Amino acid sequence: MSELPQRIAKRRSIPALLLLLAGATLCGCSGGDFGRTRADARNDDMHRWLGAEATGSVGMKASQFQLTDPERQLRDLAYQFIEAPLSRPAWKSVFGDYQPLPSPWRQKVVFDRTAYGRNLIDEPHRSFASRYSLLIDNVRDDITRFEPFFATAIRVIELDRKRSASLKVLSDVSPRERVDAIARMEENALIVQWVQVSLERRISSYRWALERLVIQTPDNIAADADRLIGELAAQTANPPVAAQPVLGRAVTVKG
């Protein structure tokens, strides 16, 4: 091969090499294609970690039992409340990788009730009216999710009562089975408490955000937001079911 064709071949190989290196870099990322949530994170038990995080944060071991359908649904519905609203930019909701969250029992977790409002105000919007609308949408979404979650929680807690009663009468339950059964009941109770804490924190954040919006740009739509926040607060203060505290570990929403 003459010198000229060799130079042409080398030049053509450079873009291909760069493309190969870029592809390798993307494959090495923790997320999936273009930063989307990894396919291996999207599965029926993708929220199973909630139980292990809740029990682990109070010094208990997670159950090794498989999740029942109601328990799996409880965790799926719980995550919608546990992930704070506007906790990440809108683009990251689509392209960002899925990340487990620390439970409120972790001592290093400090609740900042101003974070939601600051994100709401700082993110680019066409007008402050759109900020009010987003706040209203977030509160309304929580109200809509409230009944499905607690309906599932009632079912799970009722089944756990039957599980507890069975442990008292069955004679052939192994020590390992007994430990896992108790751990699963504790997991379920802690997840319900976690959602309760998350709801209280959301309400506190929504109120702070509304106050800032009213101070900066008063608008009649603020009354609608205030009414919805009050409705969510009333529901949260009187939940259809309350899980019993585990080891007396209460969590406050101060911050």
Short mmCIF file of N, CA and C in Angstrom, two decimals, residues 60-153:
data_model
loop_
_atom_site.label_atom_id
_atom_site.label_comp_id
_atom_site.label_asym_id
_atom_site.label_seq_id
_atom_site.Cartn_x
_atom_site.Cartn_y
_atom_site.Cartn_z
N MET A 60 -31.82 -3.20 63.29
CA MET A 60 -32.43 -4.51 63.14
C MET A 60 -32.07 -5.12 61.80
N LYS A 61 -32.19 -6.45 61.72
CA LYS A 61 -31.92 -7.15 60.47
C LYS A 61 -33.21 -7.27 59.66
N ALA A 62 -33.05 -7.24 58.34
CA ALA A 62 -34.20 -7.36 57.45
C ALA A 62 -34.61 -8.82 57.32
N SER A 63 -35.87 -9.03 57.03
CA SER A 63 -36.39 -10.38 56.83
C SER A 63 -35.88 -10.95 55.51
N GLN A 64 -35.67 -12.25 55.49
CA GLN A 64 -35.26 -12.95 54.28
C GLN A 64 -36.44 -13.52 53.52
N PHE A 65 -37.64 -13.35 54.04
CA PHE A 65 -38.83 -13.84 53.34
C PHE A 65 -39.00 -13.09 52.01
N GLN A 66 -39.58 -13.78 51.03
CA GLN A 66 -39.97 -13.12 49.81
C GLN A 66 -41.14 -12.17 50.09
N LEU A 67 -41.25 -11.11 49.30
CA LEU A 67 -42.35 -10.18 49.49
C LEU A 67 -43.65 -10.76 48.96
N THR A 68 -44.73 -10.55 49.71
CA THR A 68 -46.05 -10.88 49.19
C THR A 68 -46.48 -9.76 48.23
N ASP A 69 -47.52 -10.01 47.45
CA ASP A 69 -47.99 -8.97 46.53
C ASP A 69 -48.40 -7.70 47.27
N PRO A 70 -49.16 -7.78 48.37
CA PRO A 70 -49.50 -6.54 49.10
C PRO A 70 -48.27 -5.84 49.67
N GLU A 71 -47.27 -6.60 50.15
CA GLU A 71 -46.06 -5.99 50.69
C GLU A 71 -45.27 -5.29 49.59
N ARG A 72 -45.25 -5.90 48.42
CA ARG A 72 -44.55 -5.28 47.29
C ARG A 72 -45.27 -3.99 46.88
N GLN A 73 -46.58 -4.04 46.85
CA GLN A 73 -47.34 -2.84 46.50
C GLN A 73 -47.17 -1.74 47.55
N LEU A 74 -47.09 -2.14 48.82
CA LEU A 74 -46.87 -1.17 49.90
C LEU A 74 -45.58 -0.40 49.66
N ARG A 75 -44.54 -1.09 49.30
CA ARG A 75 -43.24 -0.46 49.07
C ARG A 75 -43.25 0.42 47.82
N ASP A 76 -43.92 -0.06 46.77
CA ASP A 76 -44.01 0.75 45.55
C ASP A 76 -44.75 2.06 45.80
N LEU A 77 -45.86 1.98 46.52
CA LEU A 77 -46.66 3.18 46.80
C LEU A 77 -45.95 4.08 47.82
N ALA A 78 -45.22 3.48 48.73
CA ALA A 78 -44.51 4.27 49.75
C ALA A 78 -43.44 5.14 49.12
N TYR A 79 -42.76 4.65 48.11
CA TYR A 79 -41.65 5.40 47.51
C TYR A 79 -42.12 6.73 46.94
N GLN A 80 -43.37 6.78 46.48
CA GLN A 80 -43.89 8.03 45.91
C GLN A 80 -43.92 9.15 46.95
N PHE A 81 -44.07 8.79 48.23
CA PHE A 81 -44.05 9.79 49.30
C PHE A 81 -42.65 9.99 49.85
N ILE A 82 -41.86 8.94 49.84
CA ILE A 82 -40.54 8.99 50.47
C ILE A 82 -39.57 9.85 49.66
N GLU A 83 -39.65 9.79 48.33
CA GLU A 83 -38.80 10.67 47.53
C GLU A 83 -39.38 12.07 47.59
N ALA A 84 -38.60 13.01 48.11
CA ALA A 84 -39.09 14.38 48.30
C ALA A 84 -39.45 15.02 46.97
N PRO A 85 -40.54 15.81 46.92
CA PRO A 85 -40.89 16.50 45.68
C PRO A 85 -39.85 17.52 45.29
N LEU A 86 -39.58 17.62 43.99
CA LEU A 86 -38.57 18.54 43.46
C LEU A 86 -37.19 18.31 44.08
N SER A 87 -36.92 17.06 44.46
CA SER A 87 -35.62 16.75 45.06
C SER A 87 -34.52 16.68 44.01
N ARG A 88 -34.90 16.66 42.73
CA ARG A 88 -33.91 16.65 41.66
C ARG A 88 -34.50 17.40 40.46
N PRO A 89 -33.66 17.91 39.57
CA PRO A 89 -34.15 18.64 38.41
C PRO A 89 -35.05 17.78 37.54
N ALA A 90 -35.93 18.42 36.77
CA ALA A 90 -36.87 17.68 35.93
C ALA A 90 -36.15 16.76 34.95
N TRP A 91 -35.02 17.21 34.39
CA TRP A 91 -34.31 16.38 33.42
C TRP A 91 -33.76 15.12 34.05
N LYS A 92 -33.43 15.20 35.34
CA LYS A 92 -32.85 14.05 36.00
C LYS A 92 -33.93 13.02 36.33
N SER A 93 -35.19 13.45 36.41
CA SER A 93 -36.28 12.51 36.63
C SER A 93 -36.40 11.55 35.45
N VAL A 94 -35.97 12.02 34.27
CA VAL A 94 -36.03 11.19 33.08
C VAL A 94 -34.72 10.45 32.86
N PHE A 95 -33.62 11.19 32.99
CA PHE A 95 -32.32 10.61 32.66
C PHE A 95 -31.51 10.17 33.87
N GLY A 96 -31.89 10.63 35.06
CA GLY A 96 -31.10 10.32 36.24
C GLY A 96 -31.23 8.88 36.68
N ASP A 97 -30.19 8.38 37.33
CA ASP A 97 -30.19 7.01 37.80
C ASP A 97 -31.03 6.89 39.06
N TYR A 98 -31.67 5.75 39.23
CA TYR A 98 -32.50 5.47 40.40
C TYR A 98 -31.61 5.29 41.62
N GLN A 99 -31.93 5.97 42.71
CA GLN A 99 -31.09 5.92 43.89
C GLN A 99 -31.91 5.60 45.14
N PRO A 100 -31.49 4.63 45.95
CA PRO A 100 -32.13 4.40 47.25
C PRO A 100 -31.93 5.62 48.15
N LEU A 101 -32.82 5.81 49.10
CA LEU A 101 -32.78 6.99 49.97
C LEU A 101 -32.61 6.56 51.42
N PRO A 102 -31.93 7.37 52.24
CA PRO A 102 -31.78 7.04 53.66
C PRO A 102 -33.08 7.27 54.41
N SER A 103 -33.35 6.43 55.39
CA SER A 103 -34.57 6.58 56.17
C SER A 103 -34.43 7.73 57.17
N PRO A 104 -35.54 8.24 57.70
CA PRO A 104 -35.45 9.36 58.66
C PRO A 104 -34.85 8.96 59.99
N TRP A 105 -34.62 7.66 60.22
CA TRP A 105 -34.01 7.23 61.47
C TRP A 105 -32.49 7.37 61.44
N ARG A 106 -31.93 7.64 60.26
CA ARG A 106 -30.49 7.85 60.18
C ARG A 106 -30.14 9.17 60.86
N GLN A 107 -29.24 9.13 61.81
CA GLN A 107 -28.93 10.31 62.59
C GLN A 107 -28.34 11.45 61.74
N LYS A 108 -27.68 11.12 60.63
CA LYS A 108 -27.05 12.13 59.82
C LYS A 108 -28.03 12.86 58.90
N VAL A 109 -29.25 12.35 58.80
CA VAL A 109 -30.23 12.98 57.92
C VAL A 109 -30.83 14.19 58.62
N VAL A 110 -30.73 15.35 58.01
CA VAL A 110 -31.29 16.57 58.57
C VAL A 110 -32.35 17.09 57.61
N PHE A 111 -33.57 17.18 58.08
CA PHE A 111 -34.66 17.64 57.24
C PHE A 111 -34.61 19.16 57.06
N ASP A 112 -34.65 19.60 55.82
CA ASP A 112 -34.64 21.02 55.49
C ASP A 112 -35.97 21.38 54.85
N ARG A 113 -36.84 22.01 55.61
CA ARG A 113 -38.18 22.32 55.10
C ARG A 113 -38.15 23.42 54.04
N THR A 114 -37.02 24.09 53.86
CA THR A 114 -36.94 25.16 52.87
C THR A 114 -36.50 24.65 51.49
N ALA A 115 -36.00 23.41 51.42
CA ALA A 115 -35.41 22.91 50.17
C ALA A 115 -36.43 22.89 49.04
N TYR A 116 -37.62 22.40 49.31
CA TYR A 116 -38.64 22.32 48.26
C TYR A 116 -38.97 23.72 47.74
N GLY A 117 -39.22 24.65 48.64
CA GLY A 117 -39.58 26.00 48.23
C GLY A 117 -38.48 26.70 47.46
N ARG A 118 -37.23 26.50 47.89
CA ARG A 118 -36.12 27.12 47.18
C ARG A 118 -35.98 26.55 45.77
N ASN A 119 -36.16 25.23 45.63
CA ASN A 119 -36.11 24.62 44.30
C ASN A 119 -37.27 25.12 43.44
N LEU A 120 -38.43 25.25 44.04
CA LEU A 120 -39.61 25.70 43.31
C LEU A 120 -39.41 27.12 42.77
N ILE A 121 -38.82 27.97 43.59
CA ILE A 121 -38.64 29.37 43.20
C ILE A 121 -37.43 29.56 42.28
N ASP A 122 -36.37 28.79 42.52
CA ASP A 122 -35.13 28.99 41.77
C ASP A 122 -35.18 28.38 40.37
N GLU A 123 -35.94 27.29 40.17
CA GLU A 123 -35.99 26.66 38.86
C GLU A 123 -36.66 27.60 37.86
N PRO A 124 -36.18 27.61 36.61
CA PRO A 124 -36.75 28.52 35.59
C PRO A 124 -38.24 28.25 35.37
N HIS A 125 -39.04 29.28 35.41
CA HIS A 125 -40.47 29.23 35.11
C HIS A 125 -40.83 30.45 34.28
N ARG A 126 -41.87 30.30 33.49
CA ARG A 126 -42.32 31.43 32.68
C ARG A 126 -42.91 32.54 33.55
N SER A 127 -43.55 32.14 34.67
CA SER A 127 -44.17 33.12 35.55
C SER A 127 -44.33 32.52 36.93
N PHE A 128 -44.62 33.38 37.92
CA PHE A 128 -44.86 32.87 39.26
C PHE A 128 -46.17 32.10 39.33
N ALA A 129 -47.08 32.40 38.40
CA ALA A 129 -48.34 31.64 38.36
C ALA A 129 -48.05 30.16 38.11
N SER A 130 -47.04 29.88 37.30
CA SER A 130 -46.69 28.48 37.04
C SER A 130 -46.09 27.82 38.27
N ARG A 131 -45.44 28.62 39.13
CA ARG A 131 -44.90 28.07 40.37
C ARG A 131 -46.05 27.70 41.31
N TYR A 132 -47.04 28.55 41.41
CA TYR A 132 -48.23 28.21 42.19
C TYR A 132 -48.89 26.94 41.65
N SER A 133 -48.98 26.85 40.32
CA SER A 133 -49.62 25.68 39.70
C SER A 133 -48.86 24.40 40.01
N LEU A 134 -47.53 24.47 39.98
CA LEU A 134 -46.72 23.28 40.28
C LEU A 134 -46.90 22.87 41.73
N LEU A 135 -46.92 23.85 42.63
CA LEU A 135 -47.16 23.55 44.04
C LEU A 135 -48.51 22.87 44.22
N ILE A 136 -49.53 23.41 43.59
CA ILE A 136 -50.87 22.83 43.69
C ILE A 136 -50.89 21.41 43.13
N ASP A 137 -50.21 21.21 42.01
CA ASP A 137 -50.16 19.87 41.41
C ASP A 137 -49.48 18.87 42.35
N ASN A 138 -48.39 19.28 42.98
CA ASN A 138 -47.68 18.40 43.91
C ASN A 138 -48.55 18.00 45.09
N VAL A 139 -49.26 18.98 45.66
CA VAL A 139 -50.13 18.68 46.81
C VAL A 139 -51.29 17.80 46.37
N ARG A 140 -51.87 18.11 45.24
CA ARG A 140 -53.00 17.31 44.75
C ARG A 140 -52.57 15.87 44.46
N ASP A 141 -51.37 15.70 43.93
CA ASP A 141 -50.85 14.35 43.67
C ASP A 141 -50.76 13.56 44.98
N ASP A 142 -50.29 14.21 46.04
CA ASP A 142 -50.18 13.53 47.33
C ASP A 142 -51.56 13.14 47.86
N ILE A 143 -52.53 14.00 47.68
CA ILE A 143 -53.89 13.69 48.13
C ILE A 143 -54.43 12.49 47.35
N THR A 144 -54.15 12.45 46.05
CA THR A 144 -54.62 11.35 45.21
C THR A 144 -53.96 10.03 45.60
N ARG A 145 -52.69 10.08 46.01
CA ARG A 145 -51.95 8.86 46.37
C ARG A 145 -52.26 8.39 47.79
N PHE A 146 -52.84 9.26 48.59
CA PHE A 146 -53.03 8.97 50.01
C PHE A 146 -53.89 7.72 50.22
N GLU A 147 -55.05 7.69 49.61
CA GLU A 147 -55.99 6.58 49.86
C GLU A 147 -55.44 5.24 49.37
N PRO A 148 -54.86 5.15 48.15
CA PRO A 148 -54.32 3.86 47.71
C PRO A 148 -53.23 3.33 48.63
N PHE A 149 -52.35 4.22 49.10
CA PHE A 149 -51.28 3.73 49.99
C PHE A 149 -51.86 3.19 51.29
N PHE A 150 -52.72 3.95 51.95
CA PHE A 150 -53.22 3.52 53.25
C PHE A 150 -54.20 2.35 53.13
N ALA A 151 -54.86 2.21 51.99
CA ALA A 151 -55.69 1.02 51.78
C ALA A 151 -54.80 -0.22 51.74
N THR A 152 -53.66 -0.09 51.07
CA THR A 152 -52.70 -1.21 51.04
C THR A 152 -52.10 -1.44 52.41
N ALA A 153 -51.79 -0.36 53.14
CA ALA A 153 -51.22 -0.48 54.48
C ALA A 153 -52.18 -1.21 55.41
#
